Amino acid sequence: MDDTDHRFPCDQCGADLRFAPAAGALVCDHCGHSVPIEGASPRDRPLEELDFRAGLAAALPETEMEEVRRLKCPNCGAEIEIGGNSHAGECPFCATPVVTGTGPQRRIKPRGVLPFALEERDAHKAMTDWLGRLWFAPNGLRDYARKGRRMDGIYVPYWTFDADTRSTYTGARGTVYYESQTVIRNGQRQRVQVQKVRWTPVSGGVARFFDDVLVLASKSLPKQYTDGLQPWDLADLEPYQPEYLAGFRAEGYTVPLDEGFAEARAAMDRVIRRDVRFDIGGDRQQINTLDTRISDVTFKHVLLPVWLAAYKYRGRTYRFVVNGRTGRVQGERPWSAWKIAFAVLLGLILAAVIGYLAALGQQDGGIVLDLR
């Protein structure tokens, strides 16, 4: 995905067009000329899936592959796709200066893209509002973020997996019942109800079709941040078109297809175990054996929109991410040492004052009693 493919000259003035989320079209910031994106309309069928085994064997059709050159960050490992004669820049994920050192690579082309719906100003406001709601956050960082540089719009890579599963199991169903027993408490006999469980052997099977199990294909951001941006409206995925990337960056995937599927399979297994427990029923469940047969595995490489800010503040990097569709914010929790110390000191003072007033109240009460 060469960056030159993401540049679209304006027919009116020759400046670069960019994808404008509010307009849902390519817009020229210089003269205001707007160009609609062809095919960007509601679809009557989902995006076509790719065969998982063919992807593992590097046997996908040539139309599903592309040659890219990427800028790799030596600090966080992010790979940002570049083109032209670009050789240096700053990593949008951790604000580290980076220099390219890799040649062209063949990668699986994105099948779908979820276009940005929020403009940068809206994402920036969502981030600063989020920071403003944090207790004990440094005022300097919040002010720096409000007045700081613009956020970067990044298309983050994900895998989605579909699979048909059929599972058989053996286990036991537990039924809770109570028995009356006599116990001695404080030297006295008492009748109490004691809980017991009656186990009955069971066996059976469950089946489930998994659709679009989402797996992050990047290692540049902590997973708890990206997981916190969910849910994503994957039903609105558009067929990949480079026009959606005009004016934005795209991160290349660094989680291979097989590793992505291993994570998806773990997520599927958790759901299957939940299905089995529901199928067993009763008050308690035991799963002794569980065998799952998986078939018809397919996948897609998709790009999801994230607004990103990375600020270096007092020698430390703080990263914040905003869902480019919903405005949901996640990031590193900054703490202000002096605010925490002040709060602790204030708490000690309040505790001392309350204790002093309580002591005075007890003394006054004693005097009243003596007078009577």
Short mmCIF file of N, CA, C and O in Angstrom, two decimals, residues 150-270:
data_model
loop_
_atom_site.label_atom_id
_atom_site.label_comp_id
_atom_site.label_asym_id
_atom_site.label_seq_id
_atom_site.Cartn_x
_atom_site.Cartn_y
_atom_site.Cartn_z
N ARG A 150 -1.84 18.62 16.87
CA ARG A 150 -3.02 17.90 16.42
C ARG A 150 -2.84 16.39 16.64
O ARG A 150 -1.73 15.89 16.69
N MET A 151 -3.96 15.71 16.76
CA MET A 151 -3.94 14.26 16.89
C MET A 151 -3.71 13.64 15.52
O MET A 151 -4.00 14.25 14.49
N ASP A 152 -3.18 12.42 15.53
CA ASP A 152 -2.95 11.68 14.29
C ASP A 152 -4.10 10.71 14.05
O ASP A 152 -4.50 9.97 14.96
N GLY A 153 -4.61 10.72 12.84
CA GLY A 153 -5.62 9.75 12.45
C GLY A 153 -4.93 8.52 11.88
O GLY A 153 -4.24 8.60 10.87
N ILE A 154 -5.11 7.38 12.54
CA ILE A 154 -4.42 6.14 12.16
C ILE A 154 -5.46 5.06 11.88
O ILE A 154 -6.39 4.85 12.66
N TYR A 155 -5.29 4.37 10.76
CA TYR A 155 -6.07 3.16 10.52
C TYR A 155 -5.29 1.99 11.09
O TYR A 155 -4.19 1.68 10.63
N VAL A 156 -5.85 1.36 12.11
CA VAL A 156 -5.17 0.29 12.83
C VAL A 156 -5.60 -1.06 12.25
O VAL A 156 -6.79 -1.27 11.98
N PRO A 157 -4.64 -1.98 12.03
CA PRO A 157 -4.97 -3.27 11.40
C PRO A 157 -5.59 -4.27 12.37
O PRO A 157 -5.20 -4.37 13.53
N TYR A 158 -6.56 -4.99 11.87
CA TYR A 158 -7.22 -6.07 12.62
C TYR A 158 -7.42 -7.26 11.69
O TYR A 158 -7.47 -7.11 10.46
N TRP A 159 -7.53 -8.44 12.30
CA TRP A 159 -8.01 -9.63 11.61
C TRP A 159 -9.43 -9.90 12.10
O TRP A 159 -9.75 -9.66 13.26
N THR A 160 -10.27 -10.41 11.22
CA THR A 160 -11.54 -10.98 11.64
C THR A 160 -11.59 -12.42 11.16
O THR A 160 -11.09 -12.73 10.07
N PHE A 161 -12.19 -13.29 11.97
CA PHE A 161 -12.25 -14.71 11.64
C PHE A 161 -13.69 -15.21 11.75
O PHE A 161 -14.41 -14.86 12.69
N ASP A 162 -14.08 -16.03 10.78
CA ASP A 162 -15.34 -16.75 10.82
C ASP A 162 -15.02 -18.24 10.92
O ASP A 162 -14.02 -18.70 10.36
N ALA A 163 -15.86 -18.98 11.63
CA ALA A 163 -15.63 -20.42 11.76
C ALA A 163 -16.91 -21.11 12.19
O ALA A 163 -17.72 -20.55 12.93
N ASP A 164 -17.06 -22.35 11.72
CA ASP A 164 -18.18 -23.20 12.13
C ASP A 164 -17.63 -24.22 13.13
O ASP A 164 -16.64 -24.89 12.84
N THR A 165 -18.24 -24.32 14.30
CA THR A 165 -17.73 -25.23 15.33
C THR A 165 -18.82 -26.18 15.80
O THR A 165 -19.99 -25.81 15.90
N ARG A 166 -18.40 -27.41 16.09
CA ARG A 166 -19.28 -28.42 16.69
C ARG A 166 -18.48 -29.08 17.80
O ARG A 166 -17.37 -29.58 17.58
N SER A 167 -19.06 -29.10 19.00
CA SER A 167 -18.34 -29.58 20.18
C SER A 167 -19.14 -30.67 20.89
O SER A 167 -20.37 -30.58 20.99
N THR A 168 -18.44 -31.70 21.37
CA THR A 168 -19.05 -32.73 22.22
C THR A 168 -18.37 -32.69 23.58
O THR A 168 -17.19 -32.34 23.70
N TYR A 169 -19.13 -33.06 24.61
CA TYR A 169 -18.59 -32.93 25.96
C TYR A 169 -19.13 -34.05 26.86
O TYR A 169 -20.15 -34.68 26.58
N THR A 170 -18.40 -34.27 27.95
CA THR A 170 -18.89 -35.08 29.06
C THR A 170 -18.67 -34.26 30.32
O THR A 170 -17.75 -33.45 30.41
N GLY A 171 -19.54 -34.49 31.30
CA GLY A 171 -19.40 -33.72 32.53
C GLY A 171 -20.43 -34.14 33.54
O GLY A 171 -20.87 -35.31 33.56
N ALA A 172 -20.84 -33.22 34.38
CA ALA A 172 -21.80 -33.53 35.43
C ALA A 172 -22.64 -32.30 35.74
O ALA A 172 -22.15 -31.17 35.68
N ARG A 173 -23.91 -32.58 36.05
CA ARG A 173 -24.83 -31.51 36.42
C ARG A 173 -25.03 -31.56 37.92
O ARG A 173 -25.35 -32.61 38.49
N GLY A 174 -24.85 -30.43 38.57
CA GLY A 174 -25.00 -30.38 40.02
C GLY A 174 -26.32 -29.75 40.43
O GLY A 174 -26.67 -28.67 39.95
N THR A 175 -27.06 -30.46 41.28
CA THR A 175 -28.32 -29.94 41.82
C THR A 175 -28.13 -29.66 43.30
O THR A 175 -27.76 -30.55 44.07
N VAL A 176 -28.38 -28.44 43.69
CA VAL A 176 -28.20 -28.04 45.09
C VAL A 176 -29.44 -28.45 45.90
O VAL A 176 -30.59 -28.23 45.49
N TYR A 177 -29.21 -29.07 47.06
CA TYR A 177 -30.29 -29.38 48.00
C TYR A 177 -29.78 -29.16 49.42
O TYR A 177 -28.57 -28.93 49.63
N TYR A 178 -30.68 -29.20 50.38
CA TYR A 178 -30.30 -28.90 51.76
C TYR A 178 -30.72 -30.03 52.69
O TYR A 178 -31.80 -30.63 52.53
N GLU A 179 -29.88 -30.33 53.67
CA GLU A 179 -30.17 -31.31 54.70
C GLU A 179 -30.16 -30.64 56.06
O GLU A 179 -29.31 -29.77 56.32
N SER A 180 -31.07 -31.06 56.92
CA SER A 180 -31.13 -30.52 58.27
C SER A 180 -30.18 -31.32 59.17
O SER A 180 -30.24 -32.55 59.21
N GLN A 181 -29.32 -30.60 59.87
CA GLN A 181 -28.36 -31.25 60.75
C GLN A 181 -28.35 -30.53 62.10
O GLN A 181 -28.69 -29.34 62.20
N THR A 182 -27.93 -31.27 63.13
CA THR A 182 -27.83 -30.71 64.47
C THR A 182 -26.38 -30.33 64.75
O THR A 182 -25.46 -31.14 64.55
N VAL A 183 -26.18 -29.08 65.19
CA VAL A 183 -24.84 -28.60 65.52
C VAL A 183 -24.90 -27.98 66.91
O VAL A 183 -25.97 -27.62 67.41
N ILE A 184 -23.75 -27.87 67.56
CA ILE A 184 -23.65 -27.26 68.88
C ILE A 184 -22.98 -25.90 68.74
O ILE A 184 -21.85 -25.79 68.27
N ARG A 185 -23.70 -24.85 69.14
CA ARG A 185 -23.17 -23.50 69.09
C ARG A 185 -23.37 -22.85 70.46
O ARG A 185 -24.49 -22.83 70.98
N ASN A 186 -22.27 -22.34 70.99
CA ASN A 186 -22.32 -21.69 72.31
C ASN A 186 -22.91 -22.62 73.37
O ASN A 186 -23.68 -22.21 74.24
N GLY A 187 -22.56 -23.93 73.22
CA GLY A 187 -23.01 -24.89 74.20
C GLY A 187 -24.44 -25.34 74.05
O GLY A 187 -24.95 -26.09 74.90
N GLN A 188 -25.10 -24.92 72.97
CA GLN A 188 -26.50 -25.29 72.76
C GLN A 188 -26.65 -26.01 71.42
O GLN A 188 -25.97 -25.68 70.44
N ARG A 189 -27.59 -26.99 71.43
CA ARG A 189 -27.88 -27.71 70.19
C ARG A 189 -28.80 -26.87 69.30
O ARG A 189 -29.78 -26.29 69.78
N GLN A 190 -28.44 -26.82 68.00
CA GLN A 190 -29.26 -26.08 67.04
C GLN A 190 -29.42 -26.90 65.76
O GLN A 190 -28.52 -27.63 65.37
N ARG A 191 -30.60 -26.75 65.13
CA ARG A 191 -30.84 -27.40 63.83
C ARG A 191 -30.55 -26.39 62.73
O ARG A 191 -31.07 -25.26 62.74
N VAL A 192 -29.68 -26.76 61.82
CA VAL A 192 -29.31 -25.87 60.70
C VAL A 192 -29.49 -26.60 59.38
O VAL A 192 -29.50 -27.83 59.32
N GLN A 193 -29.64 -25.82 58.30
CA GLN A 193 -29.73 -26.36 56.95
C GLN A 193 -28.34 -26.32 56.31
O GLN A 193 -27.72 -25.26 56.20
N VAL A 194 -27.86 -27.45 55.90
CA VAL A 194 -26.53 -27.58 55.28
C VAL A 194 -26.69 -27.82 53.78
O VAL A 194 -27.45 -28.71 53.37
N GLN A 195 -25.99 -27.02 53.00
CA GLN A 195 -26.09 -27.14 51.54
C GLN A 195 -25.29 -28.33 51.04
O GLN A 195 -24.15 -28.56 51.44
N LYS A 196 -25.90 -29.09 50.13
CA LYS A 196 -25.23 -30.23 49.50
C LYS A 196 -25.46 -30.13 47.98
O LYS A 196 -26.35 -29.42 47.51
N VAL A 197 -24.65 -30.87 47.23
CA VAL A 197 -24.78 -30.89 45.77
C VAL A 197 -24.86 -32.34 45.32
O VAL A 197 -24.00 -33.16 45.67
N ARG A 198 -25.89 -32.65 44.55
CA ARG A 198 -26.05 -33.99 43.98
C ARG A 198 -25.61 -33.93 42.52
O ARG A 198 -26.13 -33.16 41.71
N TRP A 199 -24.58 -34.71 42.17
CA TRP A 199 -24.01 -34.68 40.82
C TRP A 199 -24.58 -35.81 39.97
O TRP A 199 -24.66 -36.97 40.42
N THR A 200 -24.96 -35.47 38.74
CA THR A 200 -25.49 -36.44 37.77
C THR A 200 -24.63 -36.40 36.51
O THR A 200 -24.45 -35.32 35.92
N PRO A 201 -24.08 -37.55 36.08
CA PRO A 201 -23.27 -37.56 34.85
C PRO A 201 -24.09 -37.14 33.64
O PRO A 201 -25.27 -37.53 33.50
N VAL A 202 -23.50 -36.33 32.76
CA VAL A 202 -24.18 -35.89 31.54
C VAL A 202 -23.19 -35.91 30.38
O VAL A 202 -21.96 -35.90 30.56
N SER A 203 -23.73 -35.90 29.18
CA SER A 203 -22.92 -35.75 27.96
C SER A 203 -23.80 -35.10 26.91
O SER A 203 -25.04 -35.14 27.01
N GLY A 204 -23.20 -34.51 25.93
CA GLY A 204 -24.00 -33.85 24.91
C GLY A 204 -23.12 -33.12 23.91
O GLY A 204 -21.91 -33.35 23.81
N GLY A 205 -23.73 -32.21 23.17
CA GLY A 205 -22.99 -31.46 22.15
C GLY A 205 -23.61 -30.09 21.93
O GLY A 205 -24.80 -29.88 22.17
N VAL A 206 -22.78 -29.15 21.49
CA VAL A 206 -23.23 -27.80 21.15
C VAL A 206 -22.60 -27.42 19.82
O VAL A 206 -21.56 -27.96 19.41
N ALA A 207 -23.24 -26.49 19.13
CA ALA A 207 -22.71 -26.01 17.85
C ALA A 207 -22.88 -24.50 17.81
O ALA A 207 -23.84 -23.94 18.33
N ARG A 208 -21.91 -23.83 17.21
CA ARG A 208 -21.99 -22.38 17.08
C ARG A 208 -21.19 -21.93 15.86
O ARG A 208 -20.08 -22.41 15.60
N PHE A 209 -21.78 -20.99 15.11
CA PHE A 209 -21.06 -20.34 14.01
C PHE A 209 -20.55 -19.01 14.52
O PHE A 209 -21.32 -18.19 15.02
N PHE A 210 -19.25 -18.80 14.41
CA PHE A 210 -18.63 -17.55 14.84
C PHE A 210 -18.47 -16.62 13.64
O PHE A 210 -17.93 -17.02 12.60
N ASP A 211 -18.92 -15.39 13.81
CA ASP A 211 -18.87 -14.41 12.73
C ASP A 211 -18.07 -13.20 13.18
O ASP A 211 -18.37 -12.57 14.19
N ASP A 212 -17.02 -12.89 12.44
CA ASP A 212 -16.21 -11.69 12.66
C ASP A 212 -15.65 -11.61 14.09
O ASP A 212 -15.86 -10.63 14.81
N VAL A 213 -14.94 -12.67 14.51
CA VAL A 213 -14.19 -12.60 15.77
C VAL A 213 -13.02 -11.67 15.52
O VAL A 213 -12.16 -11.92 14.68
N LEU A 214 -12.98 -10.57 16.27
CA LEU A 214 -12.05 -9.49 16.00
C LEU A 214 -10.76 -9.67 16.80
O LEU A 214 -10.80 -9.87 18.02
N VAL A 215 -9.61 -9.55 16.11
CA VAL A 215 -8.31 -9.69 16.75
C VAL A 215 -7.41 -8.54 16.30
O VAL A 215 -7.24 -8.31 15.10
N LEU A 216 -6.83 -7.83 17.26
CA LEU A 216 -5.90 -6.75 16.94
C LEU A 216 -4.66 -7.33 16.27
O LEU A 216 -4.05 -8.27 16.76
N ALA A 217 -4.28 -6.75 15.12
CA ALA A 217 -3.11 -7.25 14.37
C ALA A 217 -1.91 -6.34 14.55
O ALA A 217 -1.01 -6.30 13.70
N SER A 218 -1.87 -5.59 15.65
CA SER A 218 -0.79 -4.65 15.92
C SER A 218 -0.24 -4.89 17.32
O SER A 218 -0.98 -5.31 18.22
N LYS A 219 1.05 -4.61 17.50
CA LYS A 219 1.67 -4.73 18.81
C LYS A 219 2.15 -3.37 19.34
O LYS A 219 2.85 -3.31 20.35
N SER A 220 1.76 -2.30 18.68
CA SER A 220 2.28 -0.99 19.03
C SER A 220 1.54 -0.33 20.18
O SER A 220 2.08 0.57 20.81
N LEU A 221 0.33 -0.76 20.46
CA LEU A 221 -0.45 -0.19 21.55
C LEU A 221 -0.81 -1.28 22.55
O LEU A 221 -1.05 -2.42 22.16
N PRO A 222 -0.85 -0.95 23.85
CA PRO A 222 -1.30 -1.94 24.83
C PRO A 222 -2.70 -2.44 24.49
O PRO A 222 -3.59 -1.66 24.15
N LYS A 223 -2.89 -3.73 24.59
CA LYS A 223 -4.15 -4.33 24.18
C LYS A 223 -5.33 -3.85 25.02
O LYS A 223 -6.44 -3.76 24.52
N GLN A 224 -5.06 -3.49 26.29
CA GLN A 224 -6.17 -3.03 27.11
C GLN A 224 -6.75 -1.72 26.60
O GLN A 224 -7.93 -1.42 26.79
N TYR A 225 -5.92 -0.91 25.91
CA TYR A 225 -6.43 0.34 25.34
C TYR A 225 -7.34 0.05 24.16
O TYR A 225 -8.45 0.57 24.07
N THR A 226 -6.86 -0.77 23.23
CA THR A 226 -7.64 -1.05 22.04
C THR A 226 -8.89 -1.86 22.37
O THR A 226 -9.95 -1.65 21.77
N ASP A 227 -8.79 -2.79 23.33
CA ASP A 227 -9.98 -3.53 23.75
C ASP A 227 -11.01 -2.58 24.34
O ASP A 227 -12.22 -2.77 24.18
N GLY A 228 -10.53 -1.54 25.01
CA GLY A 228 -11.43 -0.58 25.63
C GLY A 228 -12.15 0.31 24.64
O GLY A 228 -13.09 1.02 25.01
N LEU A 229 -11.72 0.30 23.37
CA LEU A 229 -12.38 1.11 22.34
C LEU A 229 -13.62 0.42 21.78
O LEU A 229 -14.39 1.04 21.05
N GLN A 230 -13.78 -0.86 22.07
CA GLN A 230 -14.94 -1.59 21.55
C GLN A 230 -16.21 -1.09 22.22
O GLN A 230 -16.16 -0.52 23.31
N PRO A 231 -17.36 -1.31 21.56
CA PRO A 231 -17.57 -2.10 20.33
C PRO A 231 -17.34 -1.29 19.07
O PRO A 231 -17.44 -0.07 19.06
N TRP A 232 -17.03 -2.03 18.00
CA TRP A 232 -16.89 -1.46 16.66
C TRP A 232 -18.09 -1.87 15.81
O TRP A 232 -18.53 -3.02 15.90
N ASP A 233 -18.58 -0.96 15.02
CA ASP A 233 -19.74 -1.25 14.17
C ASP A 233 -19.28 -1.91 12.87
O ASP A 233 -19.30 -1.31 11.80
N LEU A 234 -18.88 -3.17 12.99
CA LEU A 234 -18.31 -3.89 11.84
C LEU A 234 -19.32 -4.08 10.71
O LEU A 234 -18.92 -4.33 9.57
N ALA A 235 -20.60 -3.97 11.01
CA ALA A 235 -21.60 -4.09 9.95
C ALA A 235 -21.48 -2.95 8.93
O ALA A 235 -21.98 -3.07 7.81
N ASP A 236 -20.80 -1.87 9.32
CA ASP A 236 -20.64 -0.73 8.41
C ASP A 236 -19.29 -0.72 7.69
O ASP A 236 -18.91 0.30 7.11
N LEU A 237 -18.57 -1.84 7.75
CA LEU A 237 -17.31 -1.94 7.00
C LEU A 237 -17.57 -1.71 5.50
O LEU A 237 -18.50 -2.25 4.92
N GLU A 238 -16.70 -0.90 4.91
CA GLU A 238 -16.77 -0.65 3.48
C GLU A 238 -15.69 -1.46 2.77
O GLU A 238 -14.63 -1.73 3.35
N PRO A 239 -15.92 -1.86 1.52
CA PRO A 239 -14.84 -2.48 0.75
C PRO A 239 -13.65 -1.53 0.71
O PRO A 239 -13.82 -0.32 0.56
N TYR A 240 -12.45 -2.07 0.86
CA TYR A 240 -11.28 -1.21 0.92
C TYR A 240 -11.12 -0.38 -0.35
O TYR A 240 -11.15 -0.90 -1.47
N GLN A 241 -10.95 0.92 -0.14
CA GLN A 241 -10.61 1.85 -1.21
C GLN A 241 -9.58 2.82 -0.66
O GLN A 241 -9.75 3.35 0.45
N PRO A 242 -8.50 3.11 -1.40
CA PRO A 242 -7.46 4.00 -0.88
C PRO A 242 -7.96 5.40 -0.61
O PRO A 242 -7.34 6.13 0.17
N GLU A 243 -9.08 5.80 -1.20
CA GLU A 243 -9.60 7.15 -0.96
C GLU A 243 -9.88 7.39 0.53
O GLU A 243 -9.73 8.51 1.03
N TYR A 244 -10.29 6.35 1.24
CA TYR A 244 -10.59 6.52 2.66
C TYR A 244 -9.33 6.83 3.47
O TYR A 244 -9.42 7.36 4.59
N LEU A 245 -8.17 6.51 2.93
CA LEU A 245 -6.92 6.74 3.64
C LEU A 245 -6.29 8.09 3.31
O LEU A 245 -5.27 8.46 3.91
N ALA A 246 -6.88 8.84 2.40
CA ALA A 246 -6.33 10.13 2.00
C ALA A 246 -6.32 11.07 3.20
O ALA A 246 -7.35 11.35 3.80
N GLY A 247 -5.14 11.56 3.56
CA GLY A 247 -4.99 12.45 4.70
C GLY A 247 -4.79 11.75 6.02
O GLY A 247 -4.62 12.40 7.05
N PHE A 248 -4.77 10.41 6.01
CA PHE A 248 -4.56 9.63 7.23
C PHE A 248 -3.37 8.70 7.04
O PHE A 248 -2.87 8.53 5.93
N ARG A 249 -2.95 8.09 8.14
CA ARG A 249 -1.90 7.08 8.09
C ARG A 249 -2.52 5.70 8.25
O ARG A 249 -3.62 5.56 8.77
N ALA A 250 -1.78 4.70 7.82
CA ALA A 250 -2.23 3.32 7.99
C ALA A 250 -1.09 2.51 8.60
O ALA A 250 0.04 2.56 8.11
N GLU A 251 -1.40 1.79 9.68
CA GLU A 251 -0.40 0.95 10.32
C GLU A 251 -0.43 -0.43 9.69
O GLU A 251 -1.50 -0.99 9.42
N GLY A 252 0.75 -0.98 9.44
CA GLY A 252 0.82 -2.33 8.90
C GLY A 252 0.67 -3.37 10.00
O GLY A 252 1.02 -3.13 11.15
N TYR A 253 0.13 -4.53 9.65
CA TYR A 253 -0.04 -5.56 10.69
C TYR A 253 1.30 -6.17 11.08
O TYR A 253 2.17 -6.41 10.25
N THR A 254 1.48 -6.38 12.38
CA THR A 254 2.69 -7.01 12.91
C THR A 254 2.37 -8.32 13.64
O THR A 254 3.27 -8.99 14.12
N VAL A 255 1.09 -8.66 13.74
CA VAL A 255 0.68 -9.96 14.27
C VAL A 255 0.37 -10.85 13.07
O VAL A 255 -0.58 -10.58 12.32
N PRO A 256 1.15 -11.91 12.85
CA PRO A 256 0.92 -12.79 11.70
C PRO A 256 -0.46 -13.45 11.75
O PRO A 256 -1.09 -13.52 12.81
N LEU A 257 -0.90 -13.95 10.61
CA LEU A 257 -2.22 -14.55 10.50
C LEU A 257 -2.40 -15.71 11.46
O LEU A 257 -3.45 -15.84 12.11
N ASP A 258 -1.39 -16.57 11.60
CA ASP A 258 -1.54 -17.74 12.48
C ASP A 258 -1.64 -17.33 13.94
O ASP A 258 -2.42 -17.90 14.71
N GLU A 259 -0.86 -16.32 14.34
CA GLU A 259 -0.95 -15.83 15.72
C GLU A 259 -2.32 -15.19 15.98
O GLU A 259 -2.89 -15.33 17.06
N GLY A 260 -2.81 -14.48 14.98
CA GLY A 260 -4.13 -13.87 15.12
C GLY A 260 -5.21 -14.92 15.31
O GLY A 260 -6.10 -14.76 16.16
N PHE A 261 -5.12 -16.02 14.55
CA PHE A 261 -6.13 -17.06 14.68
C PHE A 261 -6.03 -17.77 16.03
O PHE A 261 -7.06 -18.17 16.61
N ALA A 262 -4.81 -17.93 16.56
CA ALA A 262 -4.66 -18.56 17.88
C ALA A 262 -5.39 -17.75 18.94
O ALA A 262 -6.05 -18.30 19.83
N GLU A 263 -5.32 -16.42 18.84
CA GLU A 263 -6.04 -15.58 19.80
C GLU A 263 -7.55 -15.67 19.57
O GLU A 263 -8.33 -15.71 20.53
N ALA A 264 -7.96 -15.72 18.30
CA ALA A 264 -9.39 -15.86 18.00
C ALA A 264 -9.91 -17.20 18.50
O ALA A 264 -11.02 -17.28 19.04
N ARG A 265 -9.12 -18.25 18.34
CA ARG A 265 -9.54 -19.57 18.79
C ARG A 265 -9.71 -19.60 20.31
O ARG A 265 -10.65 -20.22 20.84
N ALA A 266 -8.83 -18.91 21.04
CA ALA A 266 -8.98 -18.85 22.49
C ALA A 266 -10.28 -18.15 22.87
O ALA A 266 -10.97 -18.57 23.81
N ALA A 267 -10.63 -17.08 22.14
CA ALA A 267 -11.89 -16.38 22.41
C ALA A 267 -13.08 -17.29 22.09
O ALA A 267 -14.08 -17.32 22.83
N MET A 268 -12.99 -18.07 20.98
CA MET A 268 -14.05 -19.00 20.64
C MET A 268 -14.22 -20.07 21.72
O MET A 268 -15.34 -20.43 22.10
N ASP A 269 -13.10 -20.58 22.21
CA ASP A 269 -13.16 -21.63 23.23
C ASP A 269 -13.86 -21.14 24.50
O ASP A 269 -14.59 -21.90 25.15
N ARG A 270 -13.63 -19.89 24.86
CA ARG A 270 -14.30 -19.35 26.05
C ARG A 270 -15.82 -19.32 25.86
O ARG A 270 -16.59 -19.64 26.78
#
